[in-house]
C-alpha positions as CSV (number, residue, x, y, z in Angstrom):
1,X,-2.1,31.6,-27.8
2,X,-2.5,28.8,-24.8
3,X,-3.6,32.1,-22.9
4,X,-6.0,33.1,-25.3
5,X,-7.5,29.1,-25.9
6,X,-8.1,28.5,-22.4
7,X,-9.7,31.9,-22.0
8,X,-12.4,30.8,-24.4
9,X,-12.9,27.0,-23.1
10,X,-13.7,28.8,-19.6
11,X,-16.3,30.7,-21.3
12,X,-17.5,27.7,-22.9
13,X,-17.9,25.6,-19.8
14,X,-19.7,28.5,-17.8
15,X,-22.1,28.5,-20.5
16,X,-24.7,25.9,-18.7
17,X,-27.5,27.6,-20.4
18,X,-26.7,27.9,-23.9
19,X,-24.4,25.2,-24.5
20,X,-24.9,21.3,-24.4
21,X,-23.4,19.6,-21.6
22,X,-21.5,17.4,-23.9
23,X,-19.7,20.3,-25.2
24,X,-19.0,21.4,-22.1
25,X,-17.8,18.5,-20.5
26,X,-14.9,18.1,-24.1
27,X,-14.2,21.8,-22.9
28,X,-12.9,20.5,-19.4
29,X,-10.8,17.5,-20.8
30,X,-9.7,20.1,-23.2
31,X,-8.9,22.2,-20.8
32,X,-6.9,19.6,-19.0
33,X,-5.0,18.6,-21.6
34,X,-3.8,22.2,-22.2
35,X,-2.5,22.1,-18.6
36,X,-0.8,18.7,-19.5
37,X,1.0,20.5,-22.2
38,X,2.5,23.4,-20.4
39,X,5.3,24.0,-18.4
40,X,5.0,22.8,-14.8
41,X,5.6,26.1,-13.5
42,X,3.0,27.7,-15.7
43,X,-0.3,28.0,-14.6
44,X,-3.3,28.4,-16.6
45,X,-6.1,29.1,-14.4
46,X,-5.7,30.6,-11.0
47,X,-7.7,29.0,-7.7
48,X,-9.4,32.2,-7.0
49,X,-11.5,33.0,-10.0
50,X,-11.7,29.2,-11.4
51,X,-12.6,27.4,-8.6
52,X,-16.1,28.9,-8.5
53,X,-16.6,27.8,-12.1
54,X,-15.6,24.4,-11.1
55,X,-18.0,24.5,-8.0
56,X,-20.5,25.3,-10.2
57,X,-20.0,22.7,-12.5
58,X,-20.4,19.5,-9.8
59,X,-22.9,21.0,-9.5
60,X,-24.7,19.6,-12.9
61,X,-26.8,16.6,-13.1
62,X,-25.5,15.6,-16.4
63,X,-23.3,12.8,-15.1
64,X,-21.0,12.8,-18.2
65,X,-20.4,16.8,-17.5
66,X,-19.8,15.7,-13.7
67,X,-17.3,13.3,-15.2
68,X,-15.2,15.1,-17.1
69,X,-15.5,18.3,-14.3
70,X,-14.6,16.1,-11.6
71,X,-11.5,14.6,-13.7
72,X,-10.3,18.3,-14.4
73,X,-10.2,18.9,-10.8
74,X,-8.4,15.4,-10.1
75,X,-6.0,17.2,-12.6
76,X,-5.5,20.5,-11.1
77,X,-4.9,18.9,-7.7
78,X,-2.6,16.5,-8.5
79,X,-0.8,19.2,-10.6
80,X,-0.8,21.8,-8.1
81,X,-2.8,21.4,-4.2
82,X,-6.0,21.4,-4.0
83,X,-5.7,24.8,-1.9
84,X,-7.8,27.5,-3.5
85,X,-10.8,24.6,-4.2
86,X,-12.2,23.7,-0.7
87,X,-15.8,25.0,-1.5
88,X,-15.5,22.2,-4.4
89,X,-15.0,19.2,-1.1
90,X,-18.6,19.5,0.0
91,X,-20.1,19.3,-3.4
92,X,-17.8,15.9,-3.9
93,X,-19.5,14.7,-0.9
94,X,-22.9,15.4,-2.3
95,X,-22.1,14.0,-5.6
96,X,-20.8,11.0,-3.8
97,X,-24.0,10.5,-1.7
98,X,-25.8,11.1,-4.8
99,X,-24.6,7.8,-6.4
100,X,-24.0,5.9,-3.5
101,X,-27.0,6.2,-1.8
102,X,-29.9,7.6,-4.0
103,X,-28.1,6.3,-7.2
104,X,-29.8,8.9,-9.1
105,X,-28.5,7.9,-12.6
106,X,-29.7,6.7,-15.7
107,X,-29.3,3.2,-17.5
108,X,-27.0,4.2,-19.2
109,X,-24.5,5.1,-16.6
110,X,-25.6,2.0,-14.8
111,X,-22.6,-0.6,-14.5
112,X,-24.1,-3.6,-13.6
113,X,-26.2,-2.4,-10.9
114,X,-23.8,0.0,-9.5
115,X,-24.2,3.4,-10.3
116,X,-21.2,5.3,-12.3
117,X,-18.6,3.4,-10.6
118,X,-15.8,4.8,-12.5
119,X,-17.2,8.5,-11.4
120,X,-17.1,7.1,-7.9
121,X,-13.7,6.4,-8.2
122,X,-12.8,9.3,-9.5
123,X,-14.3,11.2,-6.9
124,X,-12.8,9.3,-4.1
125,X,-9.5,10.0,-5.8
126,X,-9.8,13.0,-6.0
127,X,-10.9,13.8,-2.2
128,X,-7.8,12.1,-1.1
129,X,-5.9,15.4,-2.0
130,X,-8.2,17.5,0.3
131,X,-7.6,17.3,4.3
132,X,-10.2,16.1,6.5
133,X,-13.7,17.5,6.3
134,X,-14.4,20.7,8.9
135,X,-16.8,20.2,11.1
136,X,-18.5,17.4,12.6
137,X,-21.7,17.6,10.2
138,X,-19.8,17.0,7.3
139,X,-16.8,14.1,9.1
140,X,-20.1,12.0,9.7
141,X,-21.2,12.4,6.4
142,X,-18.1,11.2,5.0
143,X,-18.3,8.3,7.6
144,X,-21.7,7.4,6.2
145,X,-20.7,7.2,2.6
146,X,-17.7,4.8,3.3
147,X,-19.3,2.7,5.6
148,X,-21.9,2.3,2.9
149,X,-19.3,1.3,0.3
150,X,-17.7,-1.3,2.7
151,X,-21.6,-2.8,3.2
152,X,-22.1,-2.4,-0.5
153,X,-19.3,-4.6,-1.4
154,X,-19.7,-7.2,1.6
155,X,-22.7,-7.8,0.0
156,X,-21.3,-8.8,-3.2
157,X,-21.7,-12.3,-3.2
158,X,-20.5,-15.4,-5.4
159,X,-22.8,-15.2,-7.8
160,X,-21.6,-11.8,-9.3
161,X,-20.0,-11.6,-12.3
162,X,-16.3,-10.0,-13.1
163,X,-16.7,-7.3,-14.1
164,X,-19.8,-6.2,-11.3
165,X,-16.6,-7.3,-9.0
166,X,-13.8,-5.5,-10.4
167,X,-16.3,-2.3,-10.4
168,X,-17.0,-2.8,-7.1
169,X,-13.5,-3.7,-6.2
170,X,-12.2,-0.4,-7.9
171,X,-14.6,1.8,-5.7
172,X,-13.5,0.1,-2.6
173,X,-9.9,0.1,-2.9
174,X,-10.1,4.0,-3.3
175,X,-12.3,4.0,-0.4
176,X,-9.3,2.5,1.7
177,X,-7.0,4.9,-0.1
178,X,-9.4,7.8,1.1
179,X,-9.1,6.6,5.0
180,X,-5.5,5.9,5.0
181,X,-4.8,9.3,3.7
182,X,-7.7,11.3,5.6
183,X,-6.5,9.3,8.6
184,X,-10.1,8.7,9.5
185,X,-11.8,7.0,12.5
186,X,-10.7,3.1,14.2
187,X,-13.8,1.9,12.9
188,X,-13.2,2.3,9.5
189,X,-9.6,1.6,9.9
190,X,-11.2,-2.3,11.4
191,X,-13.4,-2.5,8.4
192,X,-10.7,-1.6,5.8
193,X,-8.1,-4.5,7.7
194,X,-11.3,-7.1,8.3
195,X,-12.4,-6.6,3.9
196,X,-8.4,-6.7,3.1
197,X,-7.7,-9.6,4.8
198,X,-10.9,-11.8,3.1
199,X,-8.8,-11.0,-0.1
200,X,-5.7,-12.4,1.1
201,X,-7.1,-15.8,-0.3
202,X,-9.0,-15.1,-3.2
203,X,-8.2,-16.4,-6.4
204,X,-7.8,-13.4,-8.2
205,X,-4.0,-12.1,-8.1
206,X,-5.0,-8.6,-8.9
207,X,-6.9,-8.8,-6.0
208,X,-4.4,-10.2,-3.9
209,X,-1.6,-8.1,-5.0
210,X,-3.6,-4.4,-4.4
211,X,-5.2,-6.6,-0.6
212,X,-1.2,-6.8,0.1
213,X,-0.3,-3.2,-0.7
214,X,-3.1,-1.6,0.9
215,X,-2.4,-3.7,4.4
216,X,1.0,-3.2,4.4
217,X,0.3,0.8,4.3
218,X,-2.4,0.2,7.0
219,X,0.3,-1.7,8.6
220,X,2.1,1.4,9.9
221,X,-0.9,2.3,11.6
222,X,-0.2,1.3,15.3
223,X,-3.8,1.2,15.7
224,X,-5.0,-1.4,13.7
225,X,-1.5,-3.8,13.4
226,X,-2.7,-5.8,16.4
227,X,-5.7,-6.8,13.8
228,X,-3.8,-7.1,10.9
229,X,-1.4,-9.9,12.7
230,X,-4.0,-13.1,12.8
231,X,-3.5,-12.7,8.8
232,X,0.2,-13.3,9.4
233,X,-0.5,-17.1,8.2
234,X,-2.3,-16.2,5.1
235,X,0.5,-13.6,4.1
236,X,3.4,-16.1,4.4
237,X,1.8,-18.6,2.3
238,X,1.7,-15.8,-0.6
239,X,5.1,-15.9,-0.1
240,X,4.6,-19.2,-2.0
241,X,2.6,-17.6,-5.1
242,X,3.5,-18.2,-8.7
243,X,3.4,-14.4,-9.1
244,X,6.3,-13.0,-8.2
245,X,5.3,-9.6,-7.7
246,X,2.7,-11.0,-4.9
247,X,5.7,-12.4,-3.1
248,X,7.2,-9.5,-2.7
249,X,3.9,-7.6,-1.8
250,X,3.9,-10.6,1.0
251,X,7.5,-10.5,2.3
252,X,7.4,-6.1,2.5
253,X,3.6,-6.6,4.3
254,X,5.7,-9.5,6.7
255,X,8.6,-7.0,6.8
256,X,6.1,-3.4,7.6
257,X,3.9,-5.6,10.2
258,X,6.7,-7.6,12.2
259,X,6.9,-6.8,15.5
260,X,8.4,-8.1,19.5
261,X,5.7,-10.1,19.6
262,X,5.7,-12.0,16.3
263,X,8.9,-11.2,15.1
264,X,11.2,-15.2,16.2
265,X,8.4,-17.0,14.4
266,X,8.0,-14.4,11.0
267,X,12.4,-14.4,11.2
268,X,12.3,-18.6,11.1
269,X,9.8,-18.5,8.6
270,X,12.2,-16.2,6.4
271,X,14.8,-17.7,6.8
272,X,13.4,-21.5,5.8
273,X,11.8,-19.8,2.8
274,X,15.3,-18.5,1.6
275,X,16.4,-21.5,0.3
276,X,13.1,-21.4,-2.1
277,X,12.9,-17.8,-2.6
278,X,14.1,-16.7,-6.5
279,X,17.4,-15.6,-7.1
280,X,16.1,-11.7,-7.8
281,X,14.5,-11.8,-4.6
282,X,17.5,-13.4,-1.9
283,X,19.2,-10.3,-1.5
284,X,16.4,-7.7,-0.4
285,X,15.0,-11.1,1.7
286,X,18.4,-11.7,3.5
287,X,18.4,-7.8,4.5
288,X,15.3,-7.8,5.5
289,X,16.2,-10.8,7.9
290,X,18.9,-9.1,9.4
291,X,17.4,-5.9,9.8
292,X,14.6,-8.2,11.7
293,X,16.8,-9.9,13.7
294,X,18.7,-7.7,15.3
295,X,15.9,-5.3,15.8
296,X,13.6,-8.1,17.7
297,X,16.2,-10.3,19.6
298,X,15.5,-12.1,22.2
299,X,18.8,-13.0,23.0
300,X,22.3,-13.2,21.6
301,X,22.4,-16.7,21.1
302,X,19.0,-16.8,18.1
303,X,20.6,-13.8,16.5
304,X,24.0,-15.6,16.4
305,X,21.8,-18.7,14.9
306,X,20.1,-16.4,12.3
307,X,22.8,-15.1,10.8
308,X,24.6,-18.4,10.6
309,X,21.6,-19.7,8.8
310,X,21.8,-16.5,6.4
311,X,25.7,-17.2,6.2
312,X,24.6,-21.1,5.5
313,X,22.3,-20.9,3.0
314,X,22.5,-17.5,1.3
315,X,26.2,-16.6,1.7
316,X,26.7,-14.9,-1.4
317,X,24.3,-12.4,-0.7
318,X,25.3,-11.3,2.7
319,X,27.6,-8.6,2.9
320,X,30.7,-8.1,5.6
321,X,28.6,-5.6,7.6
322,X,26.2,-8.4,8.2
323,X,29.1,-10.7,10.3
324,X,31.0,-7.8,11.1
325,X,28.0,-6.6,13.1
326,X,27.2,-10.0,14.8
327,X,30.9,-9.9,15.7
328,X,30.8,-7.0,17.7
329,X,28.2,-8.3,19.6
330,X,29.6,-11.5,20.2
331,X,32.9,-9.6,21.6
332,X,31.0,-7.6,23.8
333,X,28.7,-10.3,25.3
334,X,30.8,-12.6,26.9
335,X,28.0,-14.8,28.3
336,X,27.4,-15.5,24.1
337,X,30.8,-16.5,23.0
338,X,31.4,-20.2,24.0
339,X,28.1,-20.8,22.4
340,X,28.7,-18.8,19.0
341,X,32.5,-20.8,18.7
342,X,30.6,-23.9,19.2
343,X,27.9,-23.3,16.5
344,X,30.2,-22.0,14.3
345,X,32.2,-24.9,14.5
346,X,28.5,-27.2,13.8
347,X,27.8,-25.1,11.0
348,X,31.2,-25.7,9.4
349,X,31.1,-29.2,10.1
350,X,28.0,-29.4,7.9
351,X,30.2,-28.7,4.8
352,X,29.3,-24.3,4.6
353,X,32.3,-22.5,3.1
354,X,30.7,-18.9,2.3
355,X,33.4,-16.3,2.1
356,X,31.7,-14.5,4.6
357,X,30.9,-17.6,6.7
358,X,35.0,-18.4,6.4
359,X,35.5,-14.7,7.3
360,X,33.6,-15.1,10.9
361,X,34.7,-18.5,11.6
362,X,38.0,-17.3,11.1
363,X,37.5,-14.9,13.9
364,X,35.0,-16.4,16.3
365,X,37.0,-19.5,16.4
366,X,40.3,-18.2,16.7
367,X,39.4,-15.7,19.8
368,X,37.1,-18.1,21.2
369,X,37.4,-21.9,20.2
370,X,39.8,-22.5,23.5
371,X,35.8,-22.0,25.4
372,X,34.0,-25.2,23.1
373,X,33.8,-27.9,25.4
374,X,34.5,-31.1,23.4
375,X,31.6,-33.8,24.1
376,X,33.0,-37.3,25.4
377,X,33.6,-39.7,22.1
378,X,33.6,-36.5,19.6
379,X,36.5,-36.4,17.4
């Protein structure tokens, strides 16, 4: 019977003639809530004789029939692959150009000032599940449209209003989306870090939170983490937002974007904010530390002080692999023991009585206390 239904609602929507575009366009949602309904392994229309019914639908003017077609396709793609629909790519970028550019739509699909943005979206979304335009022809005309959405929304000023923001906002943050996962050109990359990082301080914690994602997936692009780093100020101090969710966006953007360079003062900067940071959050911060730490050292000696400061302050959330490990390396640099029995013993004298922090004293001290040199007049 499913069979049999679809059948008919493919009919319908090839019908561009005879049957209203508003009819057709229910047909492709009801189409797509058919495929919702079935099995994952069942599939209701095949690539090879639907996707030239879908290619002929973007190509409608009706922009509610463009609408629902282009969130059937979003559907089928994120269902299945978009293999089978690259002749539908180029007529995305069309329909793209179409509203970004000529904004050829009527009032009523007129969002303050911006035409269709939740079409443009949609659209962007959905070209994230098809590889990079072929061909240099269309690679620049996927260049143009973006660089136009970035100059679109730099020229969103103060005086908009919410909701022509939040539009805009949605169109752009799909635009990032789009590069990150096309892997497109440096320039773009720049533009996406430079309109990310104005965000960083913005009022909004929407805006903050998706401007903290979004970097910390642009992060692992070795490319453009040299650009993202003088943010690093900016970022810590969301460490310090009421939101808690935007502190953690903060410390895994710290965390992804850490490297030789900046690593001693982002570790410090950890570590002092451990004593502040919530309860929920001290474990996945103190690993995150020590993964850090002993990635980036300098030297022996600060990763012997940085895990006595974890040990210190945030004791009941280290585990043994944490001193067992800065044990080892203690044992097997011999230049680093006089000072790590001597610190040990500061540390203790400060009134710290972890388990774990008892557990390496325990050791450090008794293989290596005979090296602490006493200072004249100490007890």
């Amino acid at each position: 019977q499913i069979a049999a239904v679809c059948a008919v609602v493919c009919r319908v929507m090839q019908q561009s003639g005879t049957v209203r575009s508003v009819v057709r366009k229910k047909a492709a949602l009801c189409l797509l809530r058919l495929m919702r309904k079935t099995a994952a392994d069942q599939q209701l229309v095949s690539a090879d004789t639907f996707a030239p019914i879908m290619s002929q639908l973007l190509e409608e003017r009706d922009l509610g029939l463009l609408l629902g077609a282009v969130t059937l396709l979003l559907g089928i793609c994120v269902r299945t692959t978009s293999a089978g629909y690259e002749q539908c790519q180029g007529k995305l970028l069309r329909l793209l150009e179409r509203l970004v550019y000529l904004r050829e739509v009527t009032a009523d699909y007129t969002y303050y000032g911006i035409a269709s943005p939740w079409l443009q979206a949609k659209v962007l979304r959905t070209l994230q599940y098809f590889p990079s335009p072929e061909g240099t022809a269309a690679q620049r005309q996927l260049h143009d449209v973006l660089v136009a959405i970035f100059n679109s929304c730099a020229e969103t000023g103060k005086s908009s209003t919410v909701n022509k923001t939040n539009a805009q906002h949605a169109i752009l943050f799909e635009a990032i989306s789009l590069i990150l996962a096309l892997d497109c050109s440096k320039d773009l990359l720049a533009s996406s870090v430079t309109t990310l990082g104005r965000f960083l301080s913005v009022k909004e914690p929407n805006i903050r939170y998706l401007a903290l994602e979004n970097l910390t997936r642009l992060a692992l692009v070795p490319e453009v983490l040299e650009s993202i780093t003088p943010h690093q100020g900016t970022i810590l101090g969301n460490l310090k937002d009421p939101d808690v969710s935007i502190r953690r966006r903060a410390l895994d953007l710290l965390f992804t974007m850490c490297d030789g360079g900046s690593a001693v003062e982002v570790v410090e900067e950890l570590v002092k904010y451990l004593t502040v940071a919530d309860f929920g959050m001290r474990e996945e911060l103190v690993l995150k530390i020590c993964i850090l730490a002993e990635k980036f050292a300098p030297n022996v000696q600060w990763y012997v002080d940085v895990v006595l400061a974890l040990l210190e302050r945030a004791g009941d959330f280290c585990n043994d692999d944490i001193w067992h490990r800065v044990v080892q390396l203690i044992t097997n640099n011999e230049g680093s023991q006089a000072y790590a029995a001597s610190q040990v013993v500061e540390v203790l004298g400060r009134g710290a009585s972890h388990e774990a922090l008892m557990c390496m004293a325990a050791y450090v001290i008794g293989e290596y206390g005979r090296l602490i040199k006493v200072k004249p007049g100490s007890a």
